[in-house]
Amino acid sequence: MKLIGYFRSSAAFRVRIALNLKGVVVEHAFRHLRRGEHRAPDYVALNPQKLVPALVLDSGEVLTQSNPPILPKDPVGRARVRSLALIPTADIHPIQNLRVMAYLRDKYEQSEEGTFAWSRHWIETGFEAYEASVAGNRHTGAYSHGDQPTMADLCLAPQVFNAQRFKVDMSRFPTIQRIFATCMKHPAFDAAQPAKQPDAEP
Ligand SMILES: N[C@@H](CCC(=O)N[C@@H](CS)C(=O)NCC(=O)O)C(=O)O
């Protein structure tokens, strides 16, 4: 299998963690998002959304979308984890994505600081909800749900990297910070982080 991603892509980061957790070794290929390589016709043929990642199977089939279903067994736990995971993946990340920031810059003449402030606002709004959902909840453990990583953590940790890039004051979110620290001690998360990818840039 081949995972086409980009070191800083939080969606690709989720998939890298999932593959590491499952011990699945894949070939890695890259599209440089800032250079627009994900809009090249050969990539659009694989993923018409013009977004990374894409996972190309040995059969040639292409899988897109990056929410790995790593879930607890009980139905209520599964629902809670899906609900937590959707805070970053549905309600934060899509509105602070590169293309949204580029649109704000090009169409609405926002400075880089303006687009950063936009992203910070939506990350903070989502993190306030995530923090309230995990802080003091009896299902929260070392991770967002219990003591094993789930899909919620696979979605949260990459979003924290984005938050740091956009200079969100993470001291407002102590439970998220604690869970994030636990995640990053896990080898599957650590190896998947942007700085450790072959295409990483400073
Ligand atoms: N829902 C998609 C989101 C994918 C996505 O937004 N990828 C970002 C990188 S994290 C991207 O390719 N952005 C390019 C752009 O905004 O032009 C998924 O889960 O795979």
PDB file of C-alpha atoms and ligand atoms in Angstrom:
ATOM      1  CA  MET A   1       0.000   0.000   0.000  1.00  0.00           C
ATOM      2  CA  LYS A   2       1.087   3.570  -0.549  1.00  0.00           C
ATOM      3  CA  LEU A   3       0.067   6.498   1.641  1.00  0.00           C
ATOM      4  CA  ILE A   4       0.198   9.794  -0.175  1.00  0.00           C
ATOM      5  CA  GLY A   5       0.470  12.567   2.390  1.00  0.00           C
ATOM      6  CA  TYR A   6       2.346  15.621   3.537  1.00  0.00           C
ATOM      7  CA  PHE A   7       4.344  15.902   6.748  1.00  0.00           C
ATOM      8  CA  ARG A   8       2.222  18.724   8.167  1.00  0.00           C
ATOM      9  CA  SER A   9      -1.157  17.318   7.141  1.00  0.00           C
ATOM     10  CA  SER A  10      -3.141  16.506  10.247  1.00  0.00           C
ATOM     11  CA  ALA A  11      -5.381  14.156   8.271  1.00  0.00           C
ATOM     12  CA  ALA A  12      -2.348  12.192   7.021  1.00  0.00           C
ATOM     13  CA  PHE A  13      -0.993  12.266  10.591  1.00  0.00           C
ATOM     14  CA  ARG A  14      -4.166  10.458  11.802  1.00  0.00           C
ATOM     15  CA  VAL A  15      -3.649   7.714   9.247  1.00  0.00           C
ATOM     16  CA  ARG A  16       0.062   7.388  10.056  1.00  0.00           C
ATOM     17  CA  ILE A  17      -0.799   6.860  13.736  1.00  0.00           C
ATOM     18  CA  ALA A  18      -3.433   4.242  12.871  1.00  0.00           C
ATOM     19  CA  LEU A  19      -1.036   2.340  10.607  1.00  0.00           C
ATOM     20  CA  ASN A  20       1.643   2.435  13.317  1.00  0.00           C
ATOM     21  CA  LEU A  21      -0.816   1.204  15.962  1.00  0.00           C
ATOM     22  CA  LYS A  22      -1.779  -1.706  13.706  1.00  0.00           C
ATOM     23  CA  GLY A  23       1.835  -2.414  12.759  1.00  0.00           C
ATOM     24  CA  VAL A  24       1.071  -1.977   9.051  1.00  0.00           C
ATOM     25  CA  VAL A  25       4.085  -0.897   7.000  1.00  0.00           C
ATOM     26  CA  VAL A  26       3.318   1.120   3.881  1.00  0.00           C
ATOM     27  CA  GLU A  27       5.238   3.009   1.243  1.00  0.00           C
ATOM     28  CA  HIS A  28       5.077   6.781   1.732  1.00  0.00           C
ATOM     29  CA  ALA A  29       4.706   9.324  -1.046  1.00  0.00           C
ATOM     30  CA  PHE A  30       4.248  13.053  -0.686  1.00  0.00           C
ATOM     31  CA  ARG A  31       2.417  15.983  -2.220  1.00  0.00           C
ATOM     32  CA  HIS A  32       3.723  19.377  -1.183  1.00  0.00           C
ATOM     33  CA  LEU A  33       0.587  21.268  -0.202  1.00  0.00           C
ATOM     34  CA  ARG A  34       2.134  24.729  -0.165  1.00  0.00           C
ATOM     35  CA  ARG A  35       3.338  24.150  -3.730  1.00  0.00           C
ATOM     36  CA  GLY A  36      -0.150  22.981  -4.736  1.00  0.00           C
ATOM     37  CA  GLU A  37       1.028  19.515  -5.776  1.00  0.00           C
ATOM     38  CA  HIS A  38      -2.265  18.048  -4.527  1.00  0.00           C
ATOM     39  CA  ARG A  39      -4.041  19.919  -7.304  1.00  0.00           C
ATOM     40  CA  ALA A  40      -1.986  18.279 -10.079  1.00  0.00           C
ATOM     41  CA  PRO A  41      -4.156  16.218 -12.485  1.00  0.00           C
ATOM     42  CA  ASP A  42      -2.484  12.902 -11.597  1.00  0.00           C
ATOM     43  CA  TYR A  43      -3.378  13.388  -7.926  1.00  0.00           C
ATOM     44  CA  VAL A  44      -6.880  14.705  -8.617  1.00  0.00           C
ATOM     45  CA  ALA A  45      -7.477  11.478 -10.557  1.00  0.00           C
ATOM     46  CA  LEU A  46      -6.836   9.652  -7.257  1.00  0.00           C
ATOM     47  CA  ASN A  47      -8.685  12.054  -4.954  1.00  0.00           C
ATOM     48  CA  PRO A  48     -11.136  14.432  -6.645  1.00  0.00           C
ATOM     49  CA  GLN A  49     -11.366  16.381  -3.364  1.00  0.00           C
ATOM     50  CA  LYS A  50      -7.782  17.624  -3.943  1.00  0.00           C
ATOM     51  CA  LEU A  51      -6.961  16.849  -0.312  1.00  0.00           C
ATOM     52  CA  VAL A  52      -4.399  14.551   1.268  1.00  0.00           C
ATOM     53  CA  PRO A  53      -4.126  11.814   2.306  1.00  0.00           C
ATOM     54  CA  ALA A  54      -4.971   9.079  -0.160  1.00  0.00           C
ATOM     55  CA  LEU A  55      -4.184   5.439   0.519  1.00  0.00           C
ATOM     56  CA  VAL A  56      -3.506   3.471  -2.654  1.00  0.00           C
ATOM     57  CA  LEU A  57      -4.089  -0.244  -2.141  1.00  0.00           C
ATOM     58  CA  ASP A  58      -2.066  -2.938  -3.892  1.00  0.00           C
ATOM     59  CA  SER A  59      -5.226  -3.669  -5.926  1.00  0.00           C
ATOM     60  CA  GLY A  60      -5.095  -0.080  -7.227  1.00  0.00           C
ATOM     61  CA  GLU A  61      -8.166   1.017  -5.303  1.00  0.00           C
ATOM     62  CA  VAL A  62      -7.860   4.354  -3.561  1.00  0.00           C
ATOM     63  CA  LEU A  63      -9.152   5.084  -0.068  1.00  0.00           C
ATOM     64  CA  THR A  64      -9.717   8.666   1.014  1.00  0.00           C
ATOM     65  CA  GLN A  65     -10.957  10.280   4.247  1.00  0.00           C
ATOM     66  CA  SER A  66      -8.948   9.730   7.365  1.00  0.00           C
ATOM     67  CA  ASN A  67     -11.083   8.878  10.379  1.00  0.00           C
ATOM     68  CA  PRO A  68      -9.740   5.498  11.484  1.00  0.00           C
ATOM     69  CA  PRO A  69     -12.460   3.532  13.356  1.00  0.00           C
ATOM     70  CA  ILE A  70     -10.370   2.666  16.411  1.00  0.00           C
ATOM     71  CA  LEU A  71     -13.198   2.325  18.899  1.00  0.00           C
ATOM     72  CA  PRO A  72     -14.031   0.728  22.238  1.00  0.00           C
ATOM     73  CA  LYS A  73     -16.365  -2.292  22.285  1.00  0.00           C
ATOM     74  CA  ASP A  74     -19.449  -0.917  24.052  1.00  0.00           C
ATOM     75  CA  PRO A  75     -22.013   1.071  22.035  1.00  0.00           C
ATOM     76  CA  VAL A  76     -22.095   4.104  24.329  1.00  0.00           C
ATOM     77  CA  GLY A  77     -18.298   4.225  24.434  1.00  0.00           C
ATOM     78  CA  ARG A  78     -18.181   3.989  20.628  1.00  0.00           C
ATOM     79  CA  ALA A  79     -20.654   6.845  20.329  1.00  0.00           C
ATOM     80  CA  ARG A  80     -18.674   8.971  22.801  1.00  0.00           C
ATOM     81  CA  VAL A  81     -15.407   8.377  20.947  1.00  0.00           C
ATOM     82  CA  ARG A  82     -16.970   9.170  17.555  1.00  0.00           C
ATOM     83  CA  SER A  83     -18.467  12.317  19.014  1.00  0.00           C
ATOM     84  CA  LEU A  84     -15.113  13.463  20.441  1.00  0.00           C
ATOM     85  CA  ALA A  85     -13.286  12.623  17.195  1.00  0.00           C
ATOM     86  CA  LEU A  86     -15.723  14.725  15.187  1.00  0.00           C
ATOM     87  CA  ILE A  87     -14.896  17.875  17.155  1.00  0.00           C
ATOM     88  CA  PRO A  88     -11.494  18.222  15.460  1.00  0.00           C
ATOM     89  CA  THR A  89     -12.302  16.417  12.215  1.00  0.00           C
ATOM     90  CA  ALA A  90     -15.698  17.908  11.365  1.00  0.00           C
ATOM     91  CA  ASP A  91     -15.939  21.098  13.373  1.00  0.00           C
ATOM     92  CA  ILE A  92     -12.408  22.511  13.652  1.00  0.00           C
ATOM     93  CA  HIS A  93     -10.065  21.268  10.948  1.00  0.00           C
ATOM     94  CA  PRO A  94     -12.257  21.878   7.852  1.00  0.00           C
ATOM     95  CA  ILE A  95     -12.603  25.581   8.657  1.00  0.00           C
ATOM     96  CA  GLN A  96      -8.915  26.160   9.382  1.00  0.00           C
ATOM     97  CA  ASN A  97      -7.636  24.100   6.464  1.00  0.00           C
ATOM     98  CA  LEU A  98      -5.021  25.489   4.078  1.00  0.00           C
ATOM     99  CA  ARG A  99      -7.561  26.164   1.314  1.00  0.00           C
ATOM    100  CA  VAL A 100      -9.830  28.116   3.686  1.00  0.00           C
ATOM    101  CA  MET A 101      -6.928  30.261   4.852  1.00  0.00           C
ATOM    102  CA  ALA A 102      -5.837  30.800   1.239  1.00  0.00           C
ATOM    103  CA  TYR A 103      -9.390  31.849   0.332  1.00  0.00           C
ATOM    104  CA  LEU A 104      -9.519  34.335   3.198  1.00  0.00           C
ATOM    105  CA  ARG A 105      -6.179  35.732   2.072  1.00  0.00           C
ATOM    106  CA  ASP A 106      -6.938  35.931  -1.668  1.00  0.00           C
ATOM    107  CA  LYS A 107     -10.655  36.751  -1.723  1.00  0.00           C
ATOM    108  CA  TYR A 108     -10.999  38.763   1.478  1.00  0.00           C
ATOM    109  CA  GLU A 109      -7.516  40.308   1.528  1.00  0.00           C
ATOM    110  CA  GLN A 110      -6.571  39.002   4.937  1.00  0.00           C
ATOM    111  CA  SER A 111      -2.958  39.206   6.103  1.00  0.00           C
ATOM    112  CA  GLU A 112      -1.188  36.105   7.347  1.00  0.00           C
ATOM    113  CA  GLU A 113      -1.907  37.310  10.895  1.00  0.00           C
ATOM    114  CA  GLY A 114      -5.581  37.653   9.964  1.00  0.00           C
ATOM    115  CA  THR A 115      -5.796  34.086   8.687  1.00  0.00           C
ATOM    116  CA  PHE A 116      -3.914  32.825  11.775  1.00  0.00           C
ATOM    117  CA  ALA A 117      -6.356  34.680  14.047  1.00  0.00           C
ATOM    118  CA  TRP A 118      -9.271  33.029  12.190  1.00  0.00           C
ATOM    119  CA  SER A 119      -7.762  29.568  12.671  1.00  0.00           C
ATOM    120  CA  ARG A 120      -6.946  30.245  16.313  1.00  0.00           C
ATOM    121  CA  HIS A 121     -10.532  31.297  16.959  1.00  0.00           C
ATOM    122  CA  TRP A 122     -12.037  28.083  15.561  1.00  0.00           C
ATOM    123  CA  ILE A 123      -9.456  25.853  17.220  1.00  0.00           C
ATOM    124  CA  GLU A 124     -10.126  27.531  20.573  1.00  0.00           C
ATOM    125  CA  THR A 125     -13.896  27.237  20.098  1.00  0.00           C
ATOM    126  CA  GLY A 126     -13.579  23.507  19.376  1.00  0.00           C
ATOM    127  CA  PHE A 127     -11.039  22.885  22.127  1.00  0.00           C
ATOM    128  CA  GLU A 128     -13.305  24.576  24.698  1.00  0.00           C
ATOM    129  CA  ALA A 129     -15.929  21.948  23.853  1.00  0.00           C
ATOM    130  CA  TYR A 130     -13.403  19.084  23.819  1.00  0.00           C
ATOM    131  CA  GLU A 131     -11.942  20.181  27.157  1.00  0.00           C
ATOM    132  CA  ALA A 132     -15.420  20.390  28.729  1.00  0.00           C
ATOM    133  CA  SER A 133     -16.241  16.925  27.340  1.00  0.00           C
ATOM    134  CA  VAL A 134     -13.160  15.179  28.737  1.00  0.00           C
ATOM    135  CA  ALA A 135     -12.399  17.104  31.948  1.00  0.00           C
ATOM    136  CA  GLY A 136     -13.899  15.269  34.880  1.00  0.00           C
ATOM    137  CA  ASN A 137     -15.799  12.782  32.708  1.00  0.00           C
ATOM    138  CA  ARG A 138     -15.727   9.311  34.263  1.00  0.00           C
ATOM    139  CA  HIS A 139     -14.892   7.694  30.910  1.00  0.00           C
ATOM    140  CA  THR A 140     -11.786   9.826  30.405  1.00  0.00           C
ATOM    141  CA  GLY A 141      -8.619   7.998  31.382  1.00  0.00           C
ATOM    142  CA  ALA A 142      -4.989   8.372  30.395  1.00  0.00           C
ATOM    143  CA  TYR A 143      -6.440   8.964  26.912  1.00  0.00           C
ATOM    144  CA  SER A 144      -9.659  10.690  25.839  1.00  0.00           C
ATOM    145  CA  HIS A 145     -11.612   7.497  26.496  1.00  0.00           C
ATOM    146  CA  GLY A 146     -10.090   4.999  28.883  1.00  0.00           C
ATOM    147  CA  ASP A 147      -6.467   3.988  29.010  1.00  0.00           C
ATOM    148  CA  GLN A 148      -5.966   2.959  25.382  1.00  0.00           C
ATOM    149  CA  PRO A 149      -5.724   5.241  22.372  1.00  0.00           C
ATOM    150  CA  THR A 150      -8.901   5.547  20.322  1.00  0.00           C
ATOM    151  CA  MET A 151      -9.981   7.398  17.219  1.00  0.00           C
ATOM    152  CA  ALA A 152     -10.600  10.445  19.431  1.00  0.00           C
ATOM    153  CA  ASP A 153      -6.900  10.679  20.323  1.00  0.00           C
ATOM    154  CA  LEU A 154      -5.833  10.025  16.717  1.00  0.00           C
ATOM    155  CA  CYS A 155      -7.853  13.084  15.747  1.00  0.00           C
ATOM    156  CA  LEU A 156      -6.994  15.224  18.771  1.00  0.00           C
ATOM    157  CA  ALA A 157      -3.186  14.958  18.762  1.00  0.00           C
ATOM    158  CA  PRO A 158      -2.708  16.262  15.169  1.00  0.00           C
ATOM    159  CA  GLN A 159      -5.110  19.105  15.933  1.00  0.00           C
ATOM    160  CA  VAL A 160      -2.935  20.072  18.922  1.00  0.00           C
ATOM    161  CA  PHE A 161       0.047  20.323  16.553  1.00  0.00           C
ATOM    162  CA  ASN A 162      -2.008  22.725  14.429  1.00  0.00           C
ATOM    163  CA  ALA A 163      -2.994  24.664  17.548  1.00  0.00           C
ATOM    164  CA  GLN A 164       0.662  25.064  18.476  1.00  0.00           C
ATOM    165  CA  ARG A 165       1.478  26.296  14.965  1.00  0.00           C
ATOM    166  CA  PHE A 166      -1.250  28.910  15.206  1.00  0.00           C
ATOM    167  CA  LYS A 167      -0.082  29.884  18.692  1.00  0.00           C
ATOM    168  CA  VAL A 168      -3.188  28.861  20.623  1.00  0.00           C
ATOM    169  CA  ASP A 169      -2.686  29.324  24.360  1.00  0.00           C
ATOM    170  CA  MET A 170      -2.862  25.648  25.350  1.00  0.00           C
ATOM    171  CA  SER A 171      -2.734  26.425  29.093  1.00  0.00           C
ATOM    172  CA  ARG A 172      -6.502  27.009  28.785  1.00  0.00           C
ATOM    173  CA  PHE A 173      -6.953  23.319  28.002  1.00  0.00           C
ATOM    174  CA  PRO A 174      -5.212  21.334  30.758  1.00  0.00           C
ATOM    175  CA  THR A 175      -6.968  18.010  30.123  1.00  0.00           C
ATOM    176  CA  ILE A 176      -6.261  18.162  26.405  1.00  0.00           C
ATOM    177  CA  GLN A 177      -2.643  18.956  27.234  1.00  0.00           C
ATOM    178  CA  ARG A 178      -2.425  15.988  29.586  1.00  0.00           C
ATOM    179  CA  ILE A 179      -3.959  13.598  27.019  1.00  0.00           C
ATOM    180  CA  PHE A 180      -1.715  15.010  24.296  1.00  0.00           C
ATOM    181  CA  ALA A 181       1.375  14.406  26.457  1.00  0.00           C
ATOM    182  CA  THR A 182       0.256  10.798  26.999  1.00  0.00           C
ATOM    183  CA  CYS A 183      -0.297  10.351  23.256  1.00  0.00           C
ATOM    184  CA  MET A 184       3.099  11.712  22.314  1.00  0.00           C
ATOM    185  CA  LYS A 185       4.825   9.261  24.666  1.00  0.00           C
ATOM    186  CA  HIS A 186       3.252   6.425  22.660  1.00  0.00           C
ATOM    187  CA  PRO A 187       5.644   5.202  19.920  1.00  0.00           C
ATOM    188  CA  ALA A 188       2.848   5.049  17.308  1.00  0.00           C
ATOM    189  CA  PHE A 189       2.089   8.752  17.791  1.00  0.00           C
ATOM    190  CA  ASP A 190       5.694   9.774  18.208  1.00  0.00           C
ATOM    191  CA  ALA A 191       6.838   8.151  14.950  1.00  0.00           C
ATOM    192  CA  ALA A 192       3.907   9.699  13.075  1.00  0.00           C
ATOM    193  CA  GLN A 193       4.603  13.303  14.073  1.00  0.00           C
ATOM    194  CA  PRO A 194       5.360  15.837  11.323  1.00  0.00           C
ATOM    195  CA  ALA A 195       9.018  16.467  12.220  1.00  0.00           C
ATOM    196  CA  LYS A 196       9.825  12.755  11.895  1.00  0.00           C
ATOM    197  CA  GLN A 197       8.522  12.379   8.315  1.00  0.00           C
ATOM    198  CA  PRO A 198      10.921  12.120   5.355  1.00  0.00           C
ATOM    199  CA  ASP A 199       9.425  15.237   3.707  1.00  0.00           C
ATOM    200  CA  ALA A 200       9.616  17.335   6.911  1.00  0.00           C
ATOM    201  CA  GLU A 201      10.722  20.940   6.630  1.00  0.00           C
ATOM    202  CA  PRO A 202      11.636  23.333   9.442  1.00  0.00           C
TER     203      PRO A 202
HETATM  204  N1  LIG B   1     -11.802  15.041   5.528  1.00  0.00           N
HETATM  205  C1  LIG B   1     -10.530  14.853   4.902  1.00  0.00           C
HETATM  206  C2  LIG B   1      -9.702  16.103   5.095  1.00  0.00           C
HETATM  207  C3  LIG B   1      -8.415  16.056   4.323  1.00  0.00           C
HETATM  208  C4  LIG B   1      -7.732  17.415   4.354  1.00  0.00           C
HETATM  209  O1  LIG B   1      -8.371  18.433   4.605  1.00  0.00           O
HETATM  210  N2  LIG B   1      -6.426  17.434   4.098  1.00  0.00           N
HETATM  211  C5  LIG B   1      -5.705  18.686   4.123  1.00  0.00           C
HETATM  212  C6  LIG B   1      -4.385  18.510   4.826  1.00  0.00           C
HETATM  213  S1  LIG B   1      -4.621  18.112   6.524  1.00  0.00           S
HETATM  214  C7  LIG B   1      -5.416  19.136   2.712  1.00  0.00           C
HETATM  215  O2  LIG B   1      -5.149  18.339   1.847  1.00  0.00           O
HETATM  216  N3  LIG B   1      -5.469  20.465   2.495  1.00  0.00           N
HETATM  217  C8  LIG B   1      -5.159  21.024   1.228  1.00  0.00           C
HETATM  218  C9  LIG B   1      -5.870  22.321   0.962  1.00  0.00           C
HETATM  219  O3  LIG B   1      -6.565  22.816   1.857  1.00  0.00           O
HETATM  220  O4  LIG B   1      -5.726  22.807  -0.155  1.00  0.00           O
HETATM  221  C10 LIG B   1      -9.818  13.649   5.505  1.00  0.00           C
HETATM  222  O5  LIG B   1     -10.141  13.298   6.639  1.00  0.00           O
HETATM  223  O6  LIG B   1      -8.973  13.041   4.849  1.00  0.00           O
END
